[in-house]
XYZ file of N, CA and C in Angstrom:
570
model
N 0.398 76.781 75.313
C 0.042 75.494 75.997
C -1.410 75.452 75.506
N -2.296 76.797 75.683
C -3.906 76.978 75.360
C -3.786 75.944 74.307
N -3.215 76.182 72.744
C -3.433 75.351 72.029
C -3.068 73.825 71.780
N -2.555 73.105 72.700
C -2.099 72.235 72.719
C -3.712 71.149 72.789
N -4.477 71.394 73.942
C -5.436 70.880 74.391
C -6.384 70.361 72.973
N -6.847 71.970 72.265
C -7.523 72.025 71.201
C -7.173 70.799 70.026
N -5.906 70.995 69.650
C -5.406 70.380 68.679
C -5.303 68.739 69.289
N -5.133 68.252 70.295
C -4.827 66.686 70.740
C -6.829 66.431 71.020
N -7.370 67.343 71.134
C -9.064 66.992 71.088
C -9.428 66.310 70.027
N -8.759 67.453 68.959
C -9.174 67.703 67.244
C -8.944 66.103 66.672
N -7.374 65.857 67.159
C -6.689 64.631 66.880
C -7.451 63.443 66.788
N -8.041 63.793 68.350
C -9.078 62.125 68.673
C -10.246 62.160 68.394
N -10.919 63.390 67.872
C -11.806 63.332 67.167
C -11.710 62.652 65.375
N -10.800 63.137 64.910
C -10.275 62.681 63.503
C -10.359 61.611 63.381
N -9.392 60.672 64.349
C -8.729 59.105 64.378
C -10.149 58.384 64.773
N -11.159 59.236 65.843
C -12.236 58.207 66.126
C -13.104 58.320 64.837
N -13.271 58.887 63.770
C -13.982 59.420 62.722
C -13.702 58.249 61.427
N -12.226 57.921 61.658
C -11.374 57.211 60.263
C -11.478 56.029 60.990
N -11.837 55.547 62.337
C -12.288 54.138 62.883
C -13.517 53.466 63.305
N -14.726 54.002 62.724
C -15.835 53.876 62.926
C -16.397 52.707 62.754
N -16.550 51.876 64.057
C -17.087 50.100 64.478
C -18.281 49.977 63.412
N -19.005 50.959 63.460
C -20.014 51.240 62.707
C -19.847 50.714 61.263
N -18.891 51.538 60.665
C -18.653 51.445 59.191
C -17.686 50.101 58.555
N -16.804 49.712 60.172
C -15.902 48.270 59.615
C -17.003 47.172 59.800
N -18.016 47.068 60.613
C -18.864 46.131 60.581
C -19.652 46.221 59.454
N -20.155 46.265 58.774
C -21.117 46.473 57.549
C -21.163 45.295 56.802
N -22.118 44.780 56.497
C -22.078 43.393 55.649
C -21.430 43.882 54.562
N -20.721 43.053 53.418
C -20.398 42.794 51.762
C -21.377 42.950 51.654
N -21.384 43.837 50.118
C -22.287 44.187 49.232
C -22.277 43.207 48.566
N -20.782 42.717 48.140
C -20.304 41.808 47.064
C -19.905 40.339 46.974
N -19.777 39.583 46.623
C -19.796 38.575 47.361
C -17.804 38.301 47.654
N -17.479 37.716 48.619
C -16.354 37.810 48.988
C -15.349 36.831 48.287
N -14.767 37.350 47.317
C -13.323 36.863 46.649
C -12.410 37.077 47.505
N -12.012 37.800 47.828
C -10.616 37.950 48.786
C -10.573 36.438 50.005
N -11.541 36.476 50.357
C -11.343 35.327 51.413
C -11.262 34.340 50.709
N -12.067 33.746 49.489
C -11.557 32.747 49.332
C -9.964 32.300 48.794
N -9.809 33.643 47.861
C -8.540 33.533 47.330
C -7.386 33.463 48.365
N -7.386 34.004 49.288
C -6.418 34.250 50.165
C -6.236 32.836 51.007
N -8.042 32.026 51.595
C -7.787 30.591 51.646
C -7.242 29.797 51.045
N -7.463 29.855 49.614
C -6.511 29.170 48.214
C -5.399 29.075 48.814
N -4.908 30.688 48.640
C -3.136 30.679 48.928
C -2.859 30.126 49.951
N -3.461 29.965 51.196
C -2.809 29.189 52.238
C -2.969 27.604 52.272
N -3.789 27.373 51.365
C -3.779 25.424 51.006
C -2.778 25.438 50.437
N -2.787 26.060 48.995
C -1.502 25.382 47.892
C -0.139 25.841 48.410
N 0.193 27.057 49.343
C 1.149 27.308 49.913
C 1.304 25.966 51.005
N 0.743 25.612 51.389
C 0.846 24.255 52.495
C 1.155 22.917 51.403
N 0.299 22.789 50.699
C 0.758 21.790 50.093
C 1.606 21.623 48.937
N 2.047 22.557 48.107
C 2.855 22.660 47.386
C 2.661 21.418 46.233
N 1.619 22.038 45.400
C 1.238 20.885 44.306
C 1.976 20.699 43.049
N 2.075 20.054 42.382
C 2.575 20.184 41.400
C 2.040 20.554 40.716
N 2.643 21.675 39.899
C 1.784 22.302 38.883
C 2.373 22.538 37.769
N 1.527 22.323 36.487
C 1.942 22.901 35.271
C 1.415 24.281 35.097
N 2.941 25.320 34.556
C 2.738 26.589 34.241
C 3.336 26.709 32.979
N 2.570 27.913 32.086
C 2.911 27.869 30.913
C 2.864 29.409 30.733
N 3.933 30.129 30.303
C 4.111 31.836 30.733
C 4.698 32.077 28.771
N 3.532 33.312 28.773
C 3.927 33.518 27.317
C 4.073 35.375 27.065
N 5.169 35.815 27.033
C 5.186 37.281 26.435
C 5.799 37.516 24.863
N 4.275 37.749 24.411
C 4.876 37.824 23.029
C 4.723 36.698 22.238
N 5.656 36.575 21.892
C 5.519 35.257 21.290
C 6.429 34.108 21.715
N 7.212 34.812 22.861
C 7.978 33.900 24.005
C 7.284 33.184 24.669
N 7.632 31.830 24.522
C 6.160 31.215 25.630
C 7.492 29.771 26.190
N 7.144 29.657 27.429
C 7.777 28.704 28.248
C 6.745 28.225 29.160
N 7.283 26.529 29.278
C 6.377 25.611 29.862
C 6.933 25.174 31.174
N 6.630 25.097 32.352
C 7.419 23.931 33.376
C 6.309 23.593 34.146
N 6.797 22.396 34.866
C 6.714 21.865 35.707
C 6.966 21.850 36.963
N 6.260 22.353 38.019
C 6.488 22.798 39.699
C 6.109 22.612 40.657
N 6.819 22.279 41.698
C 5.634 22.542 42.886
C 6.244 23.201 43.745
N 7.388 24.511 43.151
C 7.885 25.370 43.903
C 7.500 26.576 43.633
N 6.121 26.810 43.943
C 5.234 28.448 43.136
C 5.188 29.480 44.884
N 5.449 30.584 44.534
C 5.147 31.525 45.384
C 3.971 31.713 45.083
N 2.654 31.304 45.827
C 1.412 31.358 45.273
C 0.583 32.645 45.471
N 1.214 33.712 46.599
C 0.881 34.895 47.316
C 0.894 35.498 46.263
N 2.468 35.633 45.678
C 2.397 36.199 44.490
C 1.709 35.970 43.126
N 1.710 34.756 42.983
C 0.784 33.667 41.669
C -0.397 34.224 41.606
N -1.376 34.739 42.863
C -2.777 34.749 42.786
C -2.959 36.446 42.992
N -2.104 36.990 43.264
C -1.541 38.941 43.712
C -3.152 39.241 42.680
N -3.174 39.177 41.424
C -4.073 39.716 40.605
C -5.347 39.186 41.541
N -5.508 38.440 41.483
C -7.159 37.630 42.059
C -7.617 38.576 43.734
N -6.211 38.503 44.323
C -6.565 39.662 45.111
C -6.917 41.010 45.422
N -6.228 41.586 43.861
C -6.591 42.821 43.843
C -7.988 42.997 43.253
N -8.807 42.088 42.810
C -10.224 41.557 42.367
C -11.351 41.899 43.136
N -10.352 42.393 44.533
C -11.512 42.703 45.684
C -12.469 43.843 45.551
N -13.426 43.965 45.200
C -14.348 45.197 45.508
C -15.355 44.971 46.848
N -15.065 44.377 47.391
C -15.736 44.498 48.914
C -14.879 45.541 50.068
N -15.025 46.832 49.984
C -14.568 47.994 50.458
C -15.448 49.025 50.656
N -15.151 49.619 51.766
C -16.267 50.575 52.124
C -16.531 51.038 50.862
N -15.331 51.871 50.122
C -15.554 53.097 49.179
C -15.848 52.844 47.948
N -16.284 51.713 47.828
C -16.772 50.999 46.665
C -18.310 50.537 46.698
N -18.636 50.392 47.711
C -20.001 49.949 48.183
C -21.514 50.430 47.066
N -20.747 51.408 46.193
C -21.971 51.801 45.088
C -21.403 51.674 43.996
N -20.240 51.042 43.190
C -19.744 51.569 42.428
C -20.093 50.640 41.585
N -20.732 49.561 41.557
C -20.539 48.772 40.581
C -22.413 48.016 40.430
N -23.054 48.008 38.933
C -23.805 47.375 39.150
C -23.937 45.949 39.397
N -24.793 45.519 40.230
C -25.314 44.081 40.449
C -26.183 43.309 39.499
N -25.449 42.795 38.872
C -26.868 41.803 38.459
C -26.608 39.952 38.593
N -27.638 39.530 38.951
C -27.751 37.973 39.771
C -28.708 37.178 38.622
N -28.183 36.856 37.459
C -29.318 35.842 36.404
C -29.479 34.618 36.725
N -29.110 33.985 38.049
C -29.367 32.962 38.731
C -28.953 32.587 40.005
N -29.528 32.116 40.523
C -29.066 31.891 42.308
C -27.673 31.494 42.413
N -26.801 30.950 41.423
C -25.706 30.933 41.533
C -24.354 31.664 40.410
N -25.056 32.404 40.512
C -23.939 33.634 39.811
C -24.358 35.221 40.239
N -23.249 35.334 40.190
C -23.155 36.773 40.631
C -21.893 37.389 39.965
N -23.015 38.217 38.926
C -22.482 39.598 38.294
C -21.915 40.960 38.464
N -20.931 41.826 38.597
C -20.297 42.829 38.739
C -19.868 43.693 38.147
N -20.634 45.054 37.357
C -20.041 45.515 36.461
C -20.193 46.903 36.663
N -18.667 47.624 36.897
C -18.517 48.974 37.330
C -19.226 49.777 36.685
N -20.222 50.901 37.318
C -20.817 52.017 36.648
C -20.171 52.738 35.991
N -20.633 52.957 34.663
C -19.897 54.496 34.077
C -19.498 55.738 34.759
N -20.254 55.713 35.875
C -19.386 57.369 36.913
C -18.402 56.945 37.187
N -17.728 55.602 36.987
C -16.617 55.274 38.276
C -15.516 55.054 37.297
N -14.998 55.331 36.338
C -14.286 55.382 35.193
C -12.865 54.816 35.983
N -12.255 55.555 37.041
C -11.237 55.733 37.531
C -10.660 54.348 38.232
N -11.575 53.459 38.381
C -11.463 52.294 39.441
C -11.217 50.745 38.342
N -10.266 49.928 38.884
C -9.452 49.575 37.987
C -10.203 47.880 37.686
N -10.936 47.588 38.952
C -12.069 46.536 38.375
C -12.742 46.694 37.474
N -12.685 46.163 36.601
C -14.170 46.495 35.943
C -15.269 45.556 35.921
N -15.120 44.228 35.754
C -15.853 43.793 36.197
C -15.476 42.383 36.971
N -16.739 41.464 37.554
C -16.259 40.384 38.493
C -17.427 39.580 38.163
N -17.241 38.477 38.051
C -17.985 37.317 37.563
C -17.917 35.841 39.232
N -18.705 35.727 39.288
C -18.434 34.687 40.388
C -19.827 33.703 40.599
N -18.875 32.088 39.646
C -20.345 31.045 39.865
C -20.184 30.503 40.533
N -20.696 30.129 41.331
C -20.443 29.125 42.458
C -21.175 27.269 41.998
N -20.741 26.310 42.483
C -20.792 25.414 42.179
C -22.035 24.890 43.011
N -22.900 24.168 42.238
C -24.563 23.974 42.504
C -24.475 23.141 44.189
N -23.513 22.122 44.159
C -23.388 21.363 44.858
C -22.438 21.990 46.513
N -22.066 22.493 46.666
C -20.820 22.781 47.608
C -21.253 24.359 48.007
N -21.761 24.896 46.906
C -22.084 26.419 47.219
C -20.330 27.219 47.492
N -19.498 26.428 46.317
C -18.044 27.219 46.550
C -18.051 28.186 45.021
N -16.985 28.951 45.183
C -16.953 29.403 43.893
C -16.251 28.236 42.903
N -17.018 28.130 41.635
C -16.603 27.311 41.201
C -15.613 27.806 39.729
N -16.196 29.384 39.250
C -15.160 30.039 38.309
C -15.637 31.606 38.804
N -14.056 32.224 38.864
C -13.929 33.485 38.820
C -13.349 34.060 37.854
N -14.184 35.115 37.457
C -13.616 36.024 35.939
C -13.406 37.431 36.738
N -12.645 37.830 36.321
C -12.737 39.691 36.165
C -11.755 40.267 35.303
N -11.647 41.553 35.064
C -11.569 42.202 34.003
C -10.684 43.393 34.973
N -9.568 43.590 34.576
C -8.959 45.317 35.648
C -8.134 45.931 34.426
N -8.086 46.939 34.403
C -7.720 47.543 33.173
C -7.337 49.447 34.027
N -6.437 49.769 33.729
C -5.734 51.040 33.973
C -5.163 51.439 32.867
N -6.076 53.215 32.992
C -5.072 53.874 31.874
C -4.855 55.310 32.382
N -3.596 55.739 31.815
C -3.256 57.132 31.955
C -2.478 57.776 30.939
N -2.211 58.859 31.007
C -1.098 59.314 30.194
C 0.217 58.046 29.823
N 0.325 57.739 31.018
C 1.922 57.241 30.654
C 1.460 55.803 30.509
N 0.624 55.011 31.206
C 0.872 53.816 30.925
C -0.615 53.169 30.782
N -0.832 52.400 29.794
C -2.179 51.366 29.653
C -2.153 49.866 30.309
N -3.136 49.537 30.655
C -2.631 47.838 31.166
C -4.262 47.492 31.258
N -4.721 46.080 30.656
C -5.588 45.490 30.597
C -5.240 43.696 30.877
N -6.026 43.577 32.244
C -5.575 41.872 32.625
C -7.379 41.268 32.289
N -7.077 39.952 32.117
C -8.006 39.119 32.212
C -8.138 37.975 32.793
N -8.560 37.845 34.274
C -8.957 36.584 35.122
C -9.443 35.690 35.059
N -9.046 34.374 35.284
C -9.777 33.318 35.134
C -9.447 32.242 36.430
N -10.198 32.263 37.375
C -9.546 31.147 38.074
C -10.554 29.948 38.303
N -10.143 28.858 37.859
C -11.315 27.537 38.356
C -11.174 26.785 39.403
N -12.107 26.301 39.924
C -12.049 25.617 41.276
C -12.705 24.221 41.228
N -12.367 23.214 41.892
C -13.489 22.158 41.735
C -12.715 20.879 43.113
N -13.636 19.847 42.845
C -12.800 18.786 44.086
C -11.428 18.448 43.560
N -10.446 18.694 44.432
C -9.312 18.438 44.643
C -8.399 17.288 45.374
N -7.295 17.019 45.302
C -6.663 15.620 46.550
C -7.573 15.844 47.647
N -7.941 14.570 48.130
C -9.107 14.529 49.164
C -10.251 15.077 49.338
N -10.603 15.309 47.968
C -12.148 15.339 47.674
C -12.387 16.873 48.547
N -11.095 17.801 48.430
C -11.211 18.863 49.149
C -11.695 20.108 47.695
N -12.491 21.202 48.040
C -12.561 21.934 47.215
C -11.578 23.303 46.817
N -11.145 23.080 45.653
C -10.006 24.133 45.526
C -9.396 24.678 44.045
N -8.685 25.333 43.889
C -8.416 25.710 42.554
C -7.792 24.555 42.114
N -8.522 24.698 40.233
C -7.500 23.387 39.574
C -6.887 24.052 38.215
N -7.426 25.165 38.234
C -6.954 26.074 37.188
C -6.833 27.540 36.914
N -5.966 28.320 36.527
C -5.970 30.024 36.795
C -5.374 30.431 35.457
N -5.755 31.268 35.098
C -5.309 32.207 33.408
C -5.430 33.413 34.050
N -4.352 34.053 33.648
C -4.117 36.171 33.653
C -3.697 36.212 32.419
N -4.830 36.972 31.567
C -4.309 37.337 30.640
C -3.997 39.059 30.127
N -3.141 39.431 28.970
C -3.533 40.809 28.964
C -2.570 41.640 27.865
N -2.566 42.613 28.490
C -1.290 43.381 27.900
C -0.834 44.522 29.196
N -0.027 45.059 28.332
C 0.654 46.569 28.859
C 1.182 47.218 27.434
N 1.041 48.692 28.099
C 1.572 49.367 27.006
C 2.423 50.688 27.299
N 3.353 51.538 27.302
C 3.878 51.916 27.279
C 4.070 53.437 26.457
N 4.065 54.510 26.311
C 4.534 55.276 25.436
C 5.544 55.354 24.871
N 5.645 55.338 23.351
C 6.856 55.251 22.737
C 7.425 53.820 22.238
N 6.561 52.706 23.330
C 7.312 51.597 23.208
C 5.670 50.558 22.605
N 6.210 49.281 22.046
C 5.477 48.415 21.593
C 4.378 47.921 22.912
N 3.394 47.438 22.671
C 2.551 46.787 23.178
C 2.935 45.505 23.569
N 3.083 45.380 24.616
C 3.354 43.876 25.444
C 2.464 43.294 25.495
N 2.046 41.790 25.256
C 0.972 41.022 25.569
C 1.742 39.525 26.437
N 0.537 39.129 27.238
C 1.015 38.284 28.069
C 0.027 37.263 28.388
N 0.327 36.154 29.196
C -0.493 35.028 28.870
C 0.044 33.986 29.911
N -0.572 34.013 31.339
C -0.100 32.718 32.172
C -1.357 31.973 32.434
N -0.566 30.753 32.334
C -1.462 29.587 32.721
C -1.298 28.388 33.759
N -1.990 28.311 34.808
C -1.359 27.416 35.855
C -2.351 26.151 35.825
N -2.039 24.755 35.918
C -3.085 23.385 36.297
C -2.289 23.031 37.302
N -3.132 23.134 38.472
C -2.728 22.300 39.594
C -2.886 20.465 39.071
N -1.887 19.613 39.176
C -1.789 18.544 38.884
C -2.261 17.426 39.788
N -1.635 17.831 40.994
C -1.452 17.047 41.881
C -1.224 17.753 43.321
């Protein structure tokens, strides 16, 4: 029984250290891409706009026009491009070539991270993202992958600001197998 109290006290201290409110309330260091993309997912899921979608894997291509798209799954890689996590606060070099552009490049010392670069270009009038670009890369002895993401936004139906077009391209490579190249492009029609 004597050991239960110190273990309980130690557990409380450890849990308190993991949920330190000061760490959770720190301002974002990088542009908040995640909130923007999640807002687009919510809007597109509600509106169900007609979308022209091209998918290519190696030489095989498929084109379809539909309003039945799972936007959470479709834009998942863009949510993975979020670099606003406390553990990543000093992992990227920040470059601001002008007041509308945010460029983040992974520092050489952080090669283990997936998001290699992120660019956010704001619209001069709305100050909302007009273009988001990211490069995600994974390399280990069992798997290599690289994904290039582009999301273009602008005025949409009802003059709201939102996603107009997105592209995901890249490759996946497993040992003993050929490299698979892929390309996905979606254009919101209405």
